[in-house]
Structure formats: C-alpha cells, structure tokens
Amino acid sequence: MNSSLLRSSALVFLGLLVLGNLAGWIVEPTWRRISAQLSYWDLGETKDAAGQGAVLAILGGFRAVAADFVWLANNLAWERRDLARTTRLIRLTSVVDPRPLVFWINGARMLGYDMPVWRIEASGHSGGVRSVLPEQVVAIEREFALLALEHLERARVYHPEEPLLLIESANLHLRKLRDVRTAGDLYRRAAEMPGAPGYAARIHGELLKQQGRTGEALAWLREVHRGLDPADPLDLADVVLGRIRELELRLGVAESERYTP
C-alpha cells in the first residue's frame, strides 16, 4: 500500500471515529433527557407538537439514528414483557421520528395484541389464564385496543393518505372491539385510497354481508370487479366474481339481471 492511500485510509477512519463519537455525545444524552420528560398518555396534541419540535431541533439530522436506538430499546423491553417501558418507548420512537410507517404499525400491534395477553396472563396469577373471567378479558382487550387506535390516529397526522393505517384500525375494531360496522367502514375508506391493497375492498364486501346488508355487498363487489384486471393474479378477479355469483343466488337475482363482466 502506497503512502497516499495509507494517509487517505487513515483520514477516513479518523473521520468515522469522530463522527461516531459525536453521534454518541449528541444522541445518548438527548435520548436520556427526552425519555425522562415524555409521558406517553399525558401528551396532548399541542404539547406533542411542541415536544416534537424541540426533539427535532436538538437531534437535527440524527433523528433517524436516534429513533432506531429507541426502537431497539423498545424491542428489548417488549421481549421482557415490560408493559410500562414498552408503551413509553413506542411513543418516544414516534416523537423522535414520525416518518417510518413501520414504527407506527408495529407499535400499534404491540399495544393492541401483545399487551392484552401480558395483562391477562398477569391477572390470572397462580390460577393461570383460565381463571380470568371472560368479562375481564373483554375489558382488558378493549383498554389496549383503544390505546392502539389512539396511536394510529396520531400516525395519520403524519401519514394522512396511508391506507395501511386505516386497515390496522379496522382490524382492531373487528378482532378486539367486535365492531363489525366500524371495521367495515374503515376497510371501505382504505379501499378508496390510492395504492390500497385489493383485500381491503373484498373484506368490506364480506363485512357488509355479515351485517345482513347483502344488497349493498353485491353492489359494492360489482363495482370493485369492474376496476380489476383479470390478467393480474393479485387482483383475484375470479374470487370477487365468485362472491358476486353467490350473492346473486342468495338474493334470487334473475338471469337477465346478473352481473356481466
């Protein structure tokens, strides 16, 4: 190795070393200061916006790195089933950097699906999960579903046109709150957004059918099928057409009035 290449390599190494030290000096104290001050459920909308502005001003270009650090700490807390710390760190991650959608969605799933299990298991004590009364289970699942829904509403401030956030909310209403109507409405709203996955429209039709709104389900699926590409296997045009035929039979639609692709 010649001397100029050696000097260049040494300078690059030194620059990375200095940058790494600077990141540590800036990110770690900031993280400690912010996490000591933030409380997940006490931040109102105004305080949240002001708090985030302060965070971004302090972190500057390091916020993505800082958010990754916080999320790693959150995963450790999640693995230990530390409910309080996991909740705080989910919130802190979104304040440090609200741009990555994955933090919002995975945070909502931890809140809505994992934490109720932890609480239910803890409520059983020596008697185990089976000793927890059904009404207790429903209350616990509702409590954490509402927290997850609140989290997703905050996410929509930063990602207002993202259908996946509405789909996550719909799933919580359907699976945890047993609210088929609200879930169906959210799937419809998601399906009407640009870039929405095709299953959102199909699930909306299915939930209309479950509510006994068979005529609405048929009209919806006919409209959905008109917008599908039969050559695209991801569109599942044949599946939608099959559901249309099933509903037409159920409603006794005459042959002459049946849907024609």
Short mmCIF file of C-alpha atoms in Angstrom, two decimals:
data_model
loop_
_atom_site.label_atom_id
_atom_site.label_comp_id
_atom_site.label_asym_id
_atom_site.label_seq_id
_atom_site.Cartn_x
_atom_site.Cartn_y
_atom_site.Cartn_z
CA MET A 1 0.00 0.00 0.00
CA ASN A 2 1.48 3.39 -1.04
CA SER A 3 1.78 6.29 1.40
CA SER A 4 -1.00 8.44 -0.14
CA LEU A 5 -3.50 5.57 0.01
CA LEU A 6 -2.45 4.86 3.58
CA ARG A 7 -2.97 8.51 4.54
CA SER A 8 -6.39 8.58 2.84
CA SER A 9 -7.50 5.42 4.65
CA ALA A 10 -6.31 6.84 7.96
CA LEU A 11 -8.23 10.07 7.38
CA VAL A 12 -11.42 8.19 6.51
CA PHE A 13 -11.05 6.04 9.61
CA LEU A 14 -10.41 9.09 11.77
CA GLY A 15 -13.44 10.88 10.29
CA LEU A 16 -15.71 7.91 11.01
CA LEU A 17 -14.35 7.68 14.53
CA VAL A 18 -15.03 11.37 15.20
CA LEU A 19 -18.49 11.13 13.65
CA GLY A 20 -19.31 8.09 15.75
CA ASN A 21 -18.20 9.87 18.92
CA LEU A 22 -20.22 12.94 18.01
CA ALA A 23 -23.29 10.81 17.42
CA GLY A 24 -22.85 9.24 20.83
CA TRP A 25 -22.36 12.61 22.55
CA ILE A 26 -25.43 14.07 20.86
CA VAL A 27 -27.88 11.16 20.69
CA GLU A 28 -27.39 9.44 24.02
CA PRO A 29 -27.77 12.49 26.31
CA THR A 30 -30.67 13.72 24.20
CA TRP A 31 -32.36 10.35 24.40
CA ARG A 32 -31.99 10.31 28.19
CA ARG A 33 -33.28 13.85 28.51
CA ILE A 34 -36.27 13.33 26.23
CA SER A 35 -37.27 9.95 27.67
CA ALA A 36 -37.14 11.40 31.19
CA GLN A 37 -39.57 14.14 30.21
CA LEU A 38 -42.02 12.39 27.90
CA SER A 39 -45.07 10.54 29.17
CA TYR A 40 -46.98 8.52 26.60
CA TRP A 41 -50.54 9.27 27.54
CA ASP A 42 -50.09 12.71 29.13
CA LEU A 43 -49.07 14.48 25.94
CA GLY A 44 -51.93 16.42 24.46
CA GLU A 45 -51.92 17.43 20.81
CA THR A 46 -50.35 20.84 21.49
CA LYS A 47 -47.75 19.52 23.88
CA ASP A 48 -46.98 16.69 21.49
CA ALA A 49 -46.31 19.06 18.61
CA ALA A 50 -44.19 21.35 20.76
CA GLY A 51 -42.31 18.42 22.24
CA GLN A 52 -41.57 17.00 18.83
CA GLY A 53 -40.36 20.37 17.60
CA ALA A 54 -37.91 20.51 20.49
CA VAL A 55 -36.75 16.96 19.76
CA LEU A 56 -36.13 17.70 16.07
CA ALA A 57 -34.31 20.93 16.90
CA ILE A 58 -31.98 19.08 19.29
CA LEU A 59 -31.39 16.00 17.13
CA GLY A 60 -31.25 17.61 13.73
CA GLY A 61 -30.02 15.08 11.19
CA PHE A 62 -29.55 12.40 13.86
CA ARG A 63 -33.25 11.77 14.48
CA ALA A 64 -33.42 8.67 12.24
CA VAL A 65 -30.46 7.16 14.09
CA ALA A 66 -31.92 8.13 17.46
CA ALA A 67 -35.29 6.61 16.52
CA ASP A 68 -33.55 3.34 15.62
CA PHE A 69 -31.83 3.33 19.01
CA VAL A 70 -35.12 3.93 20.82
CA TRP A 71 -36.83 1.20 18.80
CA LEU A 72 -34.08 -1.28 19.66
CA ALA A 73 -34.56 -0.44 23.32
CA ASN A 74 -38.29 -0.91 22.81
CA ASN A 75 -37.75 -4.38 21.36
CA LEU A 76 -35.72 -5.34 24.42
CA ALA A 77 -38.49 -4.09 26.69
CA TRP A 78 -41.05 -5.98 24.56
CA GLU A 79 -39.06 -9.22 24.85
CA ARG A 80 -39.08 -8.80 28.64
CA ARG A 81 -42.82 -8.04 28.58
CA ASP A 82 -42.16 -4.76 30.34
CA LEU A 83 -45.51 -3.18 29.64
CA ALA A 84 -44.86 0.31 31.00
CA ARG A 85 -41.45 0.72 29.37
CA THR A 86 -42.59 -0.72 26.03
CA THR A 87 -45.51 1.71 25.99
CA ARG A 88 -43.27 4.70 26.70
CA LEU A 89 -40.70 3.70 24.08
CA ILE A 90 -43.32 3.15 21.38
CA ARG A 91 -44.45 6.69 21.99
CA LEU A 92 -40.92 8.06 22.17
CA THR A 93 -39.95 6.48 18.85
CA SER A 94 -42.82 8.17 17.04
CA VAL A 95 -41.94 11.53 18.59
CA VAL A 96 -38.26 11.27 17.66
CA ASP A 97 -39.03 10.33 14.05
CA PRO A 98 -42.65 10.00 12.86
CA ARG A 99 -41.71 9.28 9.25
CA PRO A 100 -41.19 5.46 9.22
CA LEU A 101 -44.58 3.76 8.91
CA VAL A 102 -43.22 0.51 10.33
CA PHE A 103 -42.75 2.07 13.79
CA TRP A 104 -46.37 3.18 13.90
CA ILE A 105 -47.85 -0.10 12.68
CA ASN A 106 -45.67 -2.40 14.78
CA GLY A 107 -46.22 -0.16 17.79
CA ALA A 108 -49.99 -0.44 17.33
CA ARG A 109 -49.73 -4.23 17.10
CA MET A 110 -47.70 -4.40 20.31
CA LEU A 111 -50.29 -2.23 22.07
CA GLY A 112 -53.36 -3.92 20.65
CA TYR A 113 -52.38 -7.59 20.50
CA ASP A 114 -49.36 -8.33 22.71
CA MET A 115 -50.01 -6.19 25.77
CA PRO A 116 -53.53 -7.51 26.48
CA VAL A 117 -52.07 -11.02 26.56
CA TRP A 118 -49.45 -9.90 29.08
CA ARG A 119 -52.10 -8.24 31.25
CA ILE A 120 -54.48 -11.21 31.02
CA GLU A 121 -51.74 -13.66 31.96
CA ALA A 122 -50.68 -11.44 34.87
CA SER A 123 -54.31 -11.21 36.02
CA GLY A 124 -54.52 -15.00 36.27
CA HIS A 125 -51.77 -15.20 38.93
CA SER A 126 -51.42 -18.77 40.23
CA GLY A 127 -54.71 -19.82 38.66
CA GLY A 128 -53.43 -19.21 35.15
CA VAL A 129 -55.20 -17.62 32.20
CA ARG A 130 -58.26 -19.83 32.64
CA SER A 131 -59.00 -18.21 35.99
CA VAL A 132 -59.53 -14.80 34.36
CA LEU A 133 -63.23 -14.07 33.92
CA PRO A 134 -64.46 -13.56 30.33
CA GLU A 135 -65.68 -10.05 31.12
CA GLN A 136 -62.19 -9.22 32.42
CA VAL A 137 -60.68 -10.41 29.16
CA VAL A 138 -63.10 -8.26 27.15
CA ALA A 139 -62.33 -5.20 29.31
CA ILE A 140 -58.57 -5.67 29.02
CA GLU A 141 -58.71 -6.18 25.26
CA ARG A 142 -60.86 -3.08 24.90
CA GLU A 143 -58.48 -0.98 27.01
CA PHE A 144 -55.46 -1.80 24.88
CA ALA A 145 -57.35 -1.68 21.59
CA LEU A 146 -58.32 1.91 22.37
CA LEU A 147 -54.69 2.77 23.14
CA ALA A 148 -53.61 1.24 19.84
CA LEU A 149 -56.33 3.12 17.97
CA GLU A 150 -55.21 6.37 19.56
CA HIS A 151 -51.67 5.60 18.45
CA LEU A 152 -52.86 5.03 14.87
CA GLU A 153 -54.81 8.28 14.89
CA ARG A 154 -51.60 10.09 15.80
CA ALA A 155 -49.89 8.32 12.92
CA ARG A 156 -52.49 9.65 10.48
CA VAL A 157 -51.44 13.20 11.30
CA TYR A 158 -48.13 12.41 9.56
CA HIS A 159 -49.46 9.88 7.02
CA PRO A 160 -52.98 11.07 6.14
CA GLU A 161 -53.15 9.22 2.81
CA GLU A 162 -51.81 5.87 4.00
CA PRO A 163 -54.44 3.09 3.65
CA LEU A 164 -52.47 0.62 5.79
CA LEU A 165 -53.14 2.73 8.89
CA LEU A 166 -56.89 2.55 8.31
CA ILE A 167 -56.62 -1.19 7.74
CA GLU A 168 -54.80 -1.61 11.08
CA SER A 169 -57.57 0.36 12.78
CA ALA A 170 -60.19 -1.77 11.03
CA ASN A 171 -58.51 -4.95 12.24
CA LEU A 172 -58.57 -3.73 15.83
CA HIS A 173 -62.25 -2.82 15.64
CA LEU A 174 -63.03 -6.21 14.14
CA ARG A 175 -60.86 -8.51 16.25
CA LYS A 176 -60.70 -6.75 19.60
CA LEU A 177 -63.77 -4.50 19.83
CA ARG A 178 -66.08 -6.82 17.87
CA ASP A 179 -67.40 -3.79 15.99
CA VAL A 180 -68.15 -5.11 12.52
CA ARG A 181 -69.82 -1.94 11.24
CA THR A 182 -66.95 0.41 12.12
CA ALA A 183 -64.42 -2.11 10.82
CA GLY A 184 -66.30 -2.33 7.52
CA ASP A 185 -66.43 1.44 7.16
CA LEU A 186 -62.68 1.69 7.76
CA TYR A 187 -61.95 -1.02 5.19
CA ARG A 188 -64.07 0.90 2.69
CA ARG A 189 -62.24 4.15 3.39
CA ALA A 190 -58.92 2.36 2.97
CA ALA A 191 -60.07 0.69 -0.26
CA GLU A 192 -60.93 4.08 -1.74
CA MET A 193 -57.42 5.43 -1.18
CA PRO A 194 -54.75 5.34 -3.91
CA GLY A 195 -52.44 2.35 -3.56
CA ALA A 196 -54.76 0.41 -1.27
CA PRO A 197 -54.30 -3.38 -1.26
CA GLY A 198 -57.09 -5.23 -3.03
CA TYR A 199 -58.11 -7.24 0.02
CA ALA A 200 -59.46 -4.11 1.74
CA ALA A 201 -62.29 -3.88 -0.80
CA ARG A 202 -63.03 -7.61 -0.61
CA ILE A 203 -63.15 -7.57 3.19
CA HIS A 204 -65.51 -4.59 3.15
CA GLY A 205 -67.87 -6.58 0.94
CA GLU A 206 -67.65 -9.58 3.25
CA LEU A 207 -68.42 -7.46 6.31
CA LEU A 208 -71.43 -5.93 4.59
CA LYS A 209 -72.68 -9.46 4.03
CA GLN A 210 -72.07 -10.38 7.68
CA GLN A 211 -74.23 -7.44 8.72
CA GLY A 212 -77.08 -8.68 6.55
CA ARG A 213 -76.55 -5.83 4.07
CA THR A 214 -76.48 -8.27 1.18
CA GLY A 215 -77.74 -5.88 -1.49
CA GLU A 216 -75.09 -3.33 -0.57
CA ALA A 217 -72.45 -6.05 -0.62
CA LEU A 218 -73.49 -7.12 -4.11
CA ALA A 219 -73.47 -3.56 -5.46
CA TRP A 220 -70.07 -2.92 -3.88
CA LEU A 221 -68.44 -6.08 -5.24
CA ARG A 222 -69.81 -5.45 -8.72
CA GLU A 223 -68.18 -2.03 -8.66
CA VAL A 224 -64.94 -3.49 -7.31
CA HIS A 225 -64.84 -6.16 -10.02
CA ARG A 226 -65.21 -3.56 -12.77
CA GLY A 227 -61.96 -1.99 -11.62
CA LEU A 228 -59.95 -5.22 -11.51
CA ASP A 229 -57.54 -6.54 -14.10
CA PRO A 230 -58.49 -10.16 -14.91
CA ALA A 231 -54.92 -10.81 -16.06
CA ASP A 232 -53.42 -9.74 -12.73
CA PRO A 233 -53.34 -12.69 -10.28
CA LEU A 234 -53.01 -10.28 -7.35
CA ASP A 235 -56.38 -8.70 -8.16
CA LEU A 236 -58.18 -12.05 -7.62
CA ALA A 237 -60.89 -11.10 -10.11
CA ASP A 238 -62.20 -14.68 -10.18
CA VAL A 239 -62.58 -14.68 -6.39
CA VAL A 240 -64.61 -11.47 -6.46
CA LEU A 241 -66.74 -12.77 -9.33
CA GLY A 242 -67.43 -15.94 -7.36
CA ARG A 243 -68.66 -13.88 -4.39
CA ILE A 244 -70.86 -11.86 -6.73
CA ARG A 245 -72.46 -15.04 -8.08
CA GLU A 246 -73.02 -16.33 -4.53
CA LEU A 247 -74.80 -13.13 -3.53
CA GLU A 248 -76.90 -13.10 -6.69
CA LEU A 249 -78.10 -16.62 -5.91
CA ARG A 250 -78.85 -15.67 -2.32
CA LEU A 251 -80.87 -12.64 -3.44
CA GLY A 252 -82.62 -14.52 -6.23
CA VAL A 253 -81.35 -12.20 -8.95
CA ALA A 254 -82.88 -13.11 -12.32
CA GLU A 255 -80.61 -14.46 -15.01
CA SER A 256 -81.20 -11.41 -17.19
CA GLU A 257 -80.14 -9.09 -14.36
CA ARG A 258 -77.00 -10.91 -13.32
CA TYR A 259 -73.69 -9.10 -13.43
CA THR A 260 -71.85 -9.29 -16.75
CA PRO A 261 -68.06 -8.75 -16.53
#
